[in-house]
């Protein structure tokens, strides 16, 4: 190709905001070492043979300009000590070595295990995440995380690239003339004991926070690798609507673009030109989707560059000073900021202007580029995410994990898993553990991508996990039999899948509040149980159980039903206190392990006493608009608070002046629930609303009074005896008013309805009628639970039936 002279400048919006230079008061320095006390539990440890140190932002660490904590320096011959409130560093001032550099975590796990020596990887690391689950059938190895049961971890930042003054990446300066990577050491020591949340918060302080994701990302995504025509894709969306299963994101895999091309131009795997035989009017199709409340994303494989057959080819060639008449392909060069600028501006921007909301970056071509150490996947994530914020939009991209710092570029695509029970069984642990490197927005191929086998239980259980995952995206391969449309499955699986997908959209008010919490407080939506209970051994022994936001705990079922019992089970650990199953209403006494049995209709999703769960009410519909009807589920037994956060959906949504915050306060002792008044203002958030309140797990209250703005309401208040729930419906409540529900004589906990629950179980299971009758008589006798269990033990019951009975009989036993 013929080149012309051109000026290279990275656009301002592709330059990250950084504050990389630490404050002088935080730095302890010698001829070849520099130690920066970033917080009382976070140290930067650098060694440089030439005495020069790196003050530029790196791919993993953008910010070091933190207010330093108080610390002491003890400096004696041959020995340097630094003491903070939480750490004690001892260093011999020489080249970093295990015998010369150590850090002790004060008040840590133990005197022995809380000491790190340079070079140690750290035992009992709790794991991080992996780049991809492509082709994984079951479990895979995870990279180390930031948390360890021994209380410390180390992030090695010695080899990452750094940002220059122009906002682009460059290698670190290295000693020696050979250009090798040896010599300099750049580590971050995290010494947090078992305060895992504090560790994560400080990691976000130096690496950058998790961004707010657009509200539409929190609903159901429809995706399939399939050669759709526009007519066929519309038909699928309409079929979901007929089934009253809402969607919020429409995904088109690679066949949206030309794939059958002249081999001289490549394989067709990479493409940017709509296939107008399949989609004759792409702009009209995008408008049709948007009119039905769906965002649109397209899959791209950028590795083969921009070939001459592409509609964008001439524009891109001219922008790069090349001769389009030559017809030579423009190579994909992630190391060239000028190429990336043209790639975004000339190829992607026109497609976005025609209706594409964000991109699915499907990079499968390895971690190498022309610039040593520069992973093309990382570059794609970085520039696409920043570029998507143009015009004040809330940025979003969809791509694989590319190492520490990747949490800044949500959402993660975990890759093409195999359709097996083993794959499903790994995903809850995989998702929760990713929080240990701050990576909170995984999107899995719900139902699995390829291979494996058809199993209706597997499909339904995977959807149930997907609904209680960061992102719910149904997906499959192009094989005719692998689609995840619920109507492809048997009636019981279809019904379970559809009901859970409806639930996902009802959960959006809760999910979006947790989205704000993740961005503002550094708390991922999905957390391992040990974040909340770091000193409880049991919290580490249930790796598939996780916290889902502030109010819920999930123990997914990842095994086939027992045919006779018609149920599958999971053994969960319940922390101390009372817990309610949000589907069955059963109340459990905590502080113990419980084997929980469930039909295909549900999985154990538990709310602690006092939990407040806001949901969208009303008929299911596409999109995730702020609802005019809000249902609030409140679980009795303790007081609780929740602040519902809503916004206008713009890029400014992360700022409080573009938010509406509605406090909800449940006072168990006073017998009252108070909603609002709301604070703030934002477009799209209703000023008046209907509230549907359910206070669950309580005995029948006395007189119930409902007020708004101090005036008495003629609200409907009913007590449901079967569900032990007080229901209140209030219409037309202004956001400026406080809605209050008060029970005159307070609230009391209702006992579980154990006998009816056992009767339902016995009706359902396959067993001898005589045995059923004997079991029922024992349970209905009114004898104490311990006596009933002792009598049941003598009947020689099937293990599964006995376990299911014990769950119900002992659920709320003291």
Coordinates of C-alpha atoms in Angstrom, one line a residue, residues 97-570:
X97 CA 15.1 -11.9 48.6
X98 CA 13.2 -14.2 51.0
X99 CA 15.8 -13.8 53.8
X100 CA 15.9 -10.0 53.5
X101 CA 12.3 -8.8 53.0
X102 CA 9.3 -9.8 55.0
X103 CA 6.0 -8.4 56.0
X104 CA 3.9 -9.5 59.0
X105 CA 0.2 -8.9 59.2
X106 CA -0.4 -7.7 62.7
X107 CA -3.4 -9.3 64.5
X108 CA -3.6 -11.7 61.6
X109 CA -4.5 -15.3 61.3
X110 CA -1.5 -16.6 63.4
X111 CA 2.0 -15.6 64.3
X112 CA 3.5 -18.1 61.9
X113 CA 1.1 -18.0 58.9
X114 CA 0.7 -14.2 58.9
X115 CA 4.3 -13.5 57.8
X116 CA 5.1 -13.2 54.1
X117 CA 8.7 -13.6 52.8
X118 CA 9.6 -12.2 49.4
X119 CA 9.0 -14.7 46.7
X120 CA 6.4 -16.7 48.5
X121 CA 3.2 -17.2 46.5
X122 CA 1.2 -17.5 49.7
X123 CA -0.6 -20.6 50.8
X124 CA -4.4 -21.0 51.0
X125 CA -5.1 -18.4 48.4
X126 CA -8.8 -18.3 47.8
X127 CA -8.5 -18.0 44.0
X128 CA -9.4 -15.5 41.5
X129 CA -10.7 -16.2 38.0
X130 CA -9.7 -17.4 34.6
X131 CA -9.5 -15.8 31.1
X132 CA -12.2 -18.1 29.6
X133 CA -14.2 -21.2 30.0
X134 CA -13.9 -22.1 26.3
X135 CA -14.2 -25.8 25.9
X136 CA -14.2 -26.4 29.7
X137 CA -16.2 -29.4 30.8
X138 CA -16.4 -29.1 34.6
X139 CA -13.7 -27.2 36.5
X140 CA -10.6 -25.3 35.4
X141 CA -7.7 -23.8 37.2
X142 CA -8.1 -20.3 38.5
X143 CA -5.5 -17.5 38.7
X144 CA -4.6 -16.4 42.3
X145 CA -6.9 -13.8 43.9
X146 CA -6.3 -11.0 46.4
X147 CA -7.7 -12.9 49.3
X148 CA -6.0 -15.7 51.4
X149 CA -7.0 -17.5 54.5
X150 CA -3.5 -16.7 55.8
X151 CA -4.3 -13.0 55.5
X152 CA -2.1 -11.7 52.7
X153 CA -1.5 -11.7 48.9
X154 CA 0.8 -10.1 46.4
X155 CA 0.0 -8.6 43.0
X156 CA 3.1 -8.6 40.8
X157 CA 2.9 -5.5 38.5
X158 CA 6.5 -5.7 37.3
X159 CA 5.7 -6.7 33.7
X160 CA 2.6 -4.7 32.8
X161 CA 2.7 -1.9 30.3
X162 CA 2.4 1.7 31.4
X163 CA 0.5 4.8 30.1
X164 CA 2.5 7.6 28.7
X165 CA 1.6 11.3 28.8
X166 CA -0.2 10.8 25.5
X167 CA -2.6 8.2 27.1
X168 CA -1.1 5.3 25.2
X169 CA 0.8 2.2 26.4
X170 CA 4.5 1.8 26.4
X171 CA 6.9 -0.8 27.9
X172 CA 8.5 0.0 31.2
X173 CA 12.0 1.3 31.1
X174 CA 14.3 -1.5 31.9
X175 CA 18.0 -1.6 33.0
X176 CA 20.6 -3.0 30.7
X177 CA 21.1 -2.6 27.0
X178 CA 19.7 -5.9 26.0
X179 CA 16.0 -4.8 26.6
X180 CA 15.3 -7.9 28.7
X181 CA 12.6 -7.8 31.4
X182 CA 14.9 -8.6 34.3
X183 CA 16.0 -6.3 37.1
X184 CA 13.1 -4.2 38.3
X185 CA 10.5 -5.5 40.7
X186 CA 7.1 -3.8 41.3
X187 CA 4.8 -5.5 43.8
X188 CA 1.7 -4.6 45.7
X189 CA 1.4 -6.3 49.1
X190 CA -2.2 -6.7 50.5
X191 CA -2.2 -7.5 54.2
X192 CA -5.8 -7.6 55.2
X193 CA -6.1 -10.6 57.4
X194 CA -9.6 -11.8 56.7
X195 CA -11.2 -8.4 56.1
X196 CA -11.8 -9.4 52.5
X197 CA -14.2 -6.5 51.7
X198 CA -11.6 -4.0 52.9
X199 CA -9.0 -5.6 50.7
X200 CA -11.3 -5.3 47.7
X201 CA -12.2 -1.7 48.4
X202 CA -8.5 -0.7 48.5
X203 CA -7.8 -2.7 45.4
X204 CA -10.5 -0.6 43.6
X205 CA -8.9 2.6 45.0
X206 CA -5.6 1.9 43.2
X207 CA -7.0 0.0 40.1
X208 CA -10.1 2.0 39.5
X209 CA -13.7 1.2 40.5
X210 CA -16.2 -1.1 38.9
X211 CA -18.3 1.0 36.6
X212 CA -22.0 1.3 36.7
X213 CA -23.5 -0.9 34.0
X214 CA -26.6 0.2 32.0
X215 CA -29.9 -0.9 33.5
X216 CA -30.9 -2.7 30.4
X217 CA -28.0 -5.2 30.9
X218 CA -29.7 -6.5 34.0
X219 CA -32.6 -8.1 32.2
X220 CA -32.7 -11.3 30.1
X221 CA -30.4 -11.5 27.1
X222 CA -31.4 -13.7 24.1
X223 CA -28.4 -15.1 22.2
X224 CA -27.7 -18.0 19.9
X225 CA -24.9 -18.8 17.4
X226 CA -27.4 -19.3 14.5
X227 CA -27.7 -18.0 11.0
X228 CA -30.8 -15.9 11.8
X229 CA -32.7 -13.9 9.2
X230 CA -34.4 -10.8 10.3
X231 CA -37.8 -12.4 10.0
X232 CA -36.7 -15.4 12.0
X233 CA -35.2 -13.3 14.8
X234 CA -38.3 -11.2 15.0
X235 CA -40.3 -14.4 15.3
X236 CA -38.2 -15.5 18.3
X237 CA -38.6 -12.2 20.0
X238 CA -42.4 -12.3 19.4
X239 CA -42.6 -15.9 20.6
X240 CA -41.0 -14.8 23.9
X241 CA -43.5 -12.0 24.2
X242 CA -46.4 -14.4 23.6
X243 CA -45.1 -16.5 26.4
X244 CA -44.9 -13.4 28.6
X245 CA -41.1 -13.9 29.0
X246 CA -39.5 -10.5 29.0
X247 CA -36.1 -9.7 27.3
X248 CA -33.9 -6.6 27.5
X249 CA -30.9 -7.4 25.2
X250 CA -30.9 -8.9 21.7
X251 CA -27.6 -10.5 20.7
X252 CA -26.6 -11.4 17.1
X253 CA -23.7 -13.8 16.8
X254 CA -21.3 -13.6 13.9
X255 CA -23.8 -14.4 11.0
X256 CA -25.1 -10.8 11.1
X257 CA -22.2 -9.9 8.8
X258 CA -21.0 -11.4 5.5
X259 CA -19.3 -14.7 6.2
X260 CA -19.3 -16.4 2.8
X261 CA -16.7 -14.2 1.0
X262 CA -14.0 -14.5 -1.6
X263 CA -11.1 -16.5 0.0
X264 CA -8.8 -13.8 -1.2
X265 CA -10.3 -11.6 1.6
X266 CA -10.1 -14.2 4.3
X267 CA -12.3 -16.7 6.0
X268 CA -15.3 -14.6 6.8
X269 CA -14.7 -15.0 10.5
X270 CA -14.0 -11.3 10.8
X271 CA -16.7 -9.0 9.4
X272 CA -18.3 -5.6 9.7
X273 CA -20.7 -5.5 6.7
X274 CA -24.3 -6.5 7.3
X275 CA -25.5 -9.5 5.4
X276 CA -28.4 -7.8 3.6
X277 CA -29.8 -11.1 2.3
X278 CA -30.5 -12.0 5.9
X279 CA -31.0 -8.4 7.2
X280 CA -32.2 -6.2 4.3
X281 CA -32.9 -3.2 6.5
X282 CA -30.5 -3.3 9.5
X283 CA -31.5 0.2 10.7
X284 CA -35.1 -0.7 10.6
X285 CA -34.4 -3.9 12.4
X286 CA -32.6 -2.0 15.2
X287 CA -35.5 0.5 15.4
X288 CA -37.9 -2.4 15.7
X289 CA -35.9 -3.9 18.6
X290 CA -35.5 -0.6 20.3
X291 CA -39.3 0.0 20.0
X292 CA -39.8 -3.2 21.9
X293 CA -37.5 -2.3 24.7
X294 CA -34.4 -4.2 23.6
X295 CA -30.8 -3.1 23.2
X296 CA -28.8 -4.6 20.4
X297 CA -25.3 -6.0 20.5
X298 CA -23.3 -7.6 17.6
X299 CA -20.5 -10.2 17.8
X300 CA -17.2 -9.3 16.2
X301 CA -14.0 -11.3 15.7
X302 CA -11.5 -8.5 14.9
X303 CA -8.3 -10.6 14.4
X304 CA -8.3 -10.6 10.6
X305 CA -8.4 -6.8 10.3
X306 CA -10.4 -4.9 7.6
X307 CA -10.6 -6.6 4.2
X308 CA -11.3 -4.8 0.9
X309 CA -14.8 -6.2 0.6
X310 CA -16.0 -4.4 3.7
X311 CA -18.2 -1.3 3.3
X312 CA -15.9 0.5 5.8
X313 CA -12.7 -0.4 3.9
X314 CA -12.3 2.8 1.8
X315 CA -13.1 5.1 4.8
X316 CA -10.6 3.2 7.0
X317 CA -7.9 3.1 4.4
X318 CA -8.1 6.8 3.7
X319 CA -8.1 7.6 7.4
X320 CA -4.9 5.7 7.6
X321 CA -3.3 7.4 4.6
X322 CA -3.5 4.2 2.5
X323 CA -4.6 3.7 -1.1
X324 CA -7.9 1.9 -1.1
X325 CA -7.5 1.1 -4.8
X326 CA -4.7 -1.3 -3.9
X327 CA -7.2 -3.5 -2.2
X328 CA -4.8 -4.9 0.4
X329 CA -6.3 -5.9 3.7
X330 CA -5.7 -3.5 6.6
X331 CA -4.0 -5.6 9.3
X332 CA -5.5 -5.6 12.8
X333 CA -2.8 -3.8 14.8
X334 CA -3.6 -3.3 18.5
X335 CA -0.2 -1.8 19.1
X336 CA -1.0 1.2 16.8
X337 CA -3.2 3.8 18.4
X338 CA -3.8 5.3 15.0
X339 CA -5.1 2.1 13.6
X340 CA -7.4 1.7 16.7
X341 CA -8.7 5.2 16.3
X342 CA -9.6 4.6 12.6
X343 CA -11.0 1.1 13.5
X344 CA -13.4 2.7 16.0
X345 CA -14.3 5.8 14.1
X346 CA -14.7 4.5 10.6
X347 CA -15.8 0.9 11.2
X348 CA -17.8 0.9 14.5
X349 CA -19.2 4.3 14.8
X350 CA -21.3 4.2 11.7
X351 CA -22.8 0.9 12.8
X352 CA -23.5 2.4 16.2
X353 CA -25.2 5.4 14.6
X354 CA -27.4 2.8 12.8
X355 CA -28.6 1.2 16.0
X356 CA -25.9 -1.0 17.6
X357 CA -25.8 -0.3 21.4
X358 CA -22.7 -2.1 22.3
X359 CA -20.2 -4.8 21.0
X360 CA -19.5 -8.4 21.8
X361 CA -15.8 -8.6 21.4
X362 CA -15.0 -12.2 20.6
X363 CA -11.2 -12.3 20.6
X364 CA -9.9 -15.9 20.4
X365 CA -6.5 -15.3 18.8
X366 CA -4.0 -15.3 21.6
X367 CA -2.3 -12.8 23.9
X368 CA 0.4 -11.6 21.4
X369 CA 0.9 -8.3 19.5
X370 CA 3.6 -6.3 17.9
X371 CA 4.3 -4.6 21.2
X372 CA 5.9 -7.0 23.6
X373 CA 3.6 -7.6 26.6
X374 CA 0.5 -6.1 24.9
X375 CA -2.5 -8.5 24.9
X376 CA -4.9 -7.6 22.1
X377 CA -7.8 -8.7 24.2
X378 CA -6.8 -6.1 26.9
X379 CA -6.5 -3.4 24.3
X380 CA -9.9 -4.2 22.8
X381 CA -11.6 -4.1 26.2
X382 CA -9.9 -0.9 27.1
X383 CA -10.5 1.2 23.9
X384 CA -14.0 -0.1 23.2
X385 CA -15.1 0.6 26.7
X386 CA -13.8 4.1 26.8
X387 CA -15.1 4.7 23.3
X388 CA -18.6 3.6 24.2
X389 CA -18.8 6.5 26.6
X390 CA -19.0 9.0 23.8
X391 CA -21.8 11.5 24.0
X392 CA -22.2 11.1 27.7
X393 CA -23.5 7.5 27.4
X394 CA -23.0 4.9 30.1
X395 CA -20.2 2.8 28.7
X396 CA -20.5 -0.9 28.1
X397 CA -18.6 -3.7 26.4
X398 CA -18.8 -7.5 26.4
X399 CA -15.6 -9.5 26.3
X400 CA -13.4 -12.0 28.0
X401 CA -11.2 -11.4 31.1
X402 CA -7.7 -10.1 30.4
X403 CA -6.0 -10.0 33.8
X404 CA -6.1 -7.7 36.8
X405 CA -7.9 -4.4 36.1
X406 CA -10.4 -6.1 33.8
X407 CA -13.2 -5.2 36.1
X408 CA -13.0 -1.7 34.7
X409 CA -14.4 -3.0 31.4
X410 CA -17.6 -4.9 32.1
X411 CA -19.3 -7.1 31.1
X412 CA -17.3 -10.4 31.0
X413 CA -18.0 -13.1 28.5
X414 CA -16.9 -16.4 30.0
X415 CA -16.7 -18.4 26.8
X416 CA -18.0 -21.5 25.2
X417 CA -18.7 -24.1 27.9
X418 CA -19.7 -27.8 27.4
X419 CA -23.4 -28.7 28.1
X420 CA -22.9 -31.0 31.1
X421 CA -23.9 -31.2 34.8
X422 CA -20.2 -30.9 35.6
X423 CA -20.0 -27.5 33.8
X424 CA -23.1 -26.2 35.7
X425 CA -21.7 -27.4 39.0
X426 CA -18.5 -25.3 38.5
X427 CA -20.2 -22.0 37.6
X428 CA -21.5 -20.9 41.0
X429 CA -18.0 -21.2 42.5
X430 CA -16.4 -19.7 39.5
X431 CA -18.7 -16.7 39.5
X432 CA -18.4 -15.9 43.2
X433 CA -14.6 -16.5 43.4
X434 CA -14.1 -14.0 40.6
X435 CA -15.0 -11.3 43.1
X436 CA -11.6 -12.0 44.7
X437 CA -10.0 -10.1 41.9
X438 CA -12.8 -7.5 41.8
X439 CA -14.4 -9.1 38.7
X440 CA -18.1 -8.9 39.5
X441 CA -19.9 -8.9 36.1
X442 CA -19.5 -12.3 34.5
X443 CA -22.0 -13.3 31.8
X444 CA -22.1 -17.1 31.2
X445 CA -23.6 -19.1 28.3
X446 CA -26.6 -20.0 30.3
X447 CA -27.4 -23.6 29.5
X448 CA -24.0 -24.2 28.0
X449 CA -22.7 -23.6 24.5
X450 CA -21.9 -26.9 22.8
X451 CA -21.3 -30.6 23.1
X452 CA -22.7 -32.5 26.0
X453 CA -26.3 -33.8 26.0
X454 CA -29.9 -32.8 26.2
X455 CA -31.2 -32.9 29.8
X456 CA -34.3 -30.9 30.7
X457 CA -33.4 -30.7 34.4
X458 CA -30.0 -29.4 33.5
X459 CA -31.4 -26.7 31.3
X460 CA -33.9 -25.6 34.0
X461 CA -31.3 -25.6 36.8
X462 CA -28.9 -23.6 34.6
X463 CA -31.5 -21.0 34.0
X464 CA -32.3 -20.8 37.7
X465 CA -28.6 -20.2 38.4
X466 CA -28.5 -17.7 35.5
X467 CA -31.3 -15.6 37.0
X468 CA -29.2 -15.4 40.2
X469 CA -26.0 -14.6 38.3
X470 CA -24.7 -11.1 37.5
X471 CA -26.0 -11.4 33.9
X472 CA -28.7 -13.7 32.5
X473 CA -27.8 -14.5 28.9
X474 CA -29.3 -17.6 27.3
X475 CA -27.0 -19.0 24.6
X476 CA -26.1 -22.1 22.5
X477 CA -24.4 -23.3 19.4
X478 CA -25.8 -23.4 15.9
X479 CA -26.6 -27.1 16.1
X480 CA -30.4 -27.6 15.6
X481 CA -31.0 -29.3 18.9
X482 CA -29.2 -26.9 21.4
X483 CA -31.4 -23.8 21.4
X484 CA -32.4 -22.5 24.9
X485 CA -35.9 -21.4 24.0
X486 CA -38.0 -22.6 26.9
X487 CA -40.6 -24.1 24.6
X488 CA -38.0 -26.6 23.3
X489 CA -38.2 -28.4 26.7
X490 CA -40.7 -30.6 28.4
X491 CA -43.6 -28.9 30.2
X492 CA -42.2 -28.9 33.7
X493 CA -38.8 -27.6 32.6
X494 CA -40.4 -25.0 30.3
X495 CA -42.6 -23.7 33.1
X496 CA -39.7 -23.5 35.5
X497 CA -37.5 -21.7 33.0
X498 CA -40.2 -19.2 32.0
X499 CA -41.2 -18.4 35.6
X500 CA -37.5 -17.7 36.5
X501 CA -36.9 -15.6 33.5
X502 CA -40.0 -13.5 34.5
X503 CA -38.5 -13.2 38.0
X504 CA -35.3 -11.8 36.6
X505 CA -37.1 -8.8 35.3
X506 CA -39.0 -8.4 38.5
X507 CA -35.7 -8.4 40.3
X508 CA -34.3 -5.4 38.3
X509 CA -35.1 -2.7 40.9
X510 CA -33.1 -4.8 43.4
X511 CA -30.3 -5.6 40.9
X512 CA -29.9 -2.0 39.8
X513 CA -29.6 -0.9 43.4
X514 CA -26.8 -3.5 43.8
X515 CA -25.3 -2.2 40.6
X516 CA -25.0 1.2 42.2
X517 CA -23.6 -0.5 45.3
X518 CA -20.9 -2.2 43.3
X519 CA -19.9 1.0 41.6
X520 CA -20.0 3.2 44.7
X521 CA -19.1 0.9 47.5
X522 CA -16.9 -1.8 45.9
X523 CA -19.3 -4.6 46.7
X524 CA -19.9 -7.1 43.8
X525 CA -23.4 -8.4 43.3
X526 CA -22.2 -12.0 43.9
X527 CA -19.9 -12.6 46.8
X528 CA -18.5 -15.7 48.5
X529 CA -20.0 -16.5 51.8
X530 CA -16.7 -15.9 53.6
X531 CA -16.9 -12.2 52.9
X532 CA -19.7 -11.9 55.4
X533 CA -18.4 -14.7 57.7
X534 CA -14.6 -14.8 57.4
X535 CA -14.0 -16.6 60.7
X536 CA -16.6 -19.4 60.2
X537 CA -15.0 -22.5 58.8
X538 CA -18.4 -23.5 57.3
X539 CA -18.4 -20.5 55.0
X540 CA -15.4 -21.9 53.1
X541 CA -16.9 -25.4 52.9
X542 CA -19.9 -24.5 50.7
X543 CA -18.1 -23.1 47.6
X544 CA -21.2 -23.1 45.4
X545 CA -23.2 -21.0 47.9
X546 CA -23.0 -17.3 47.6
X547 CA -24.4 -13.9 48.6
X548 CA -26.6 -12.2 46.0
X549 CA -26.6 -8.6 46.9
X550 CA -27.3 -7.3 50.4
X551 CA -30.5 -9.2 51.1
X552 CA -30.2 -12.7 49.6
X553 CA -28.2 -15.9 49.8
X554 CA -28.3 -18.6 47.1
X555 CA -27.6 -22.3 47.2
X556 CA -28.1 -23.4 43.6
X557 CA -29.0 -27.0 42.8
X558 CA -26.6 -28.5 40.3
X559 CA -27.7 -32.2 40.2
X560 CA -30.4 -34.3 38.7
X561 CA -33.7 -35.0 40.6
X562 CA -34.2 -38.3 42.4
X563 CA -37.0 -39.9 40.4
X564 CA -38.9 -41.4 43.3
X565 CA -38.5 -38.2 45.4
X566 CA -39.1 -35.9 42.5
X567 CA -36.6 -33.6 44.0
X568 CA -32.9 -32.7 43.9
X569 CA -31.0 -31.5 46.9
X570 CA -28.1 -29.3 48.0

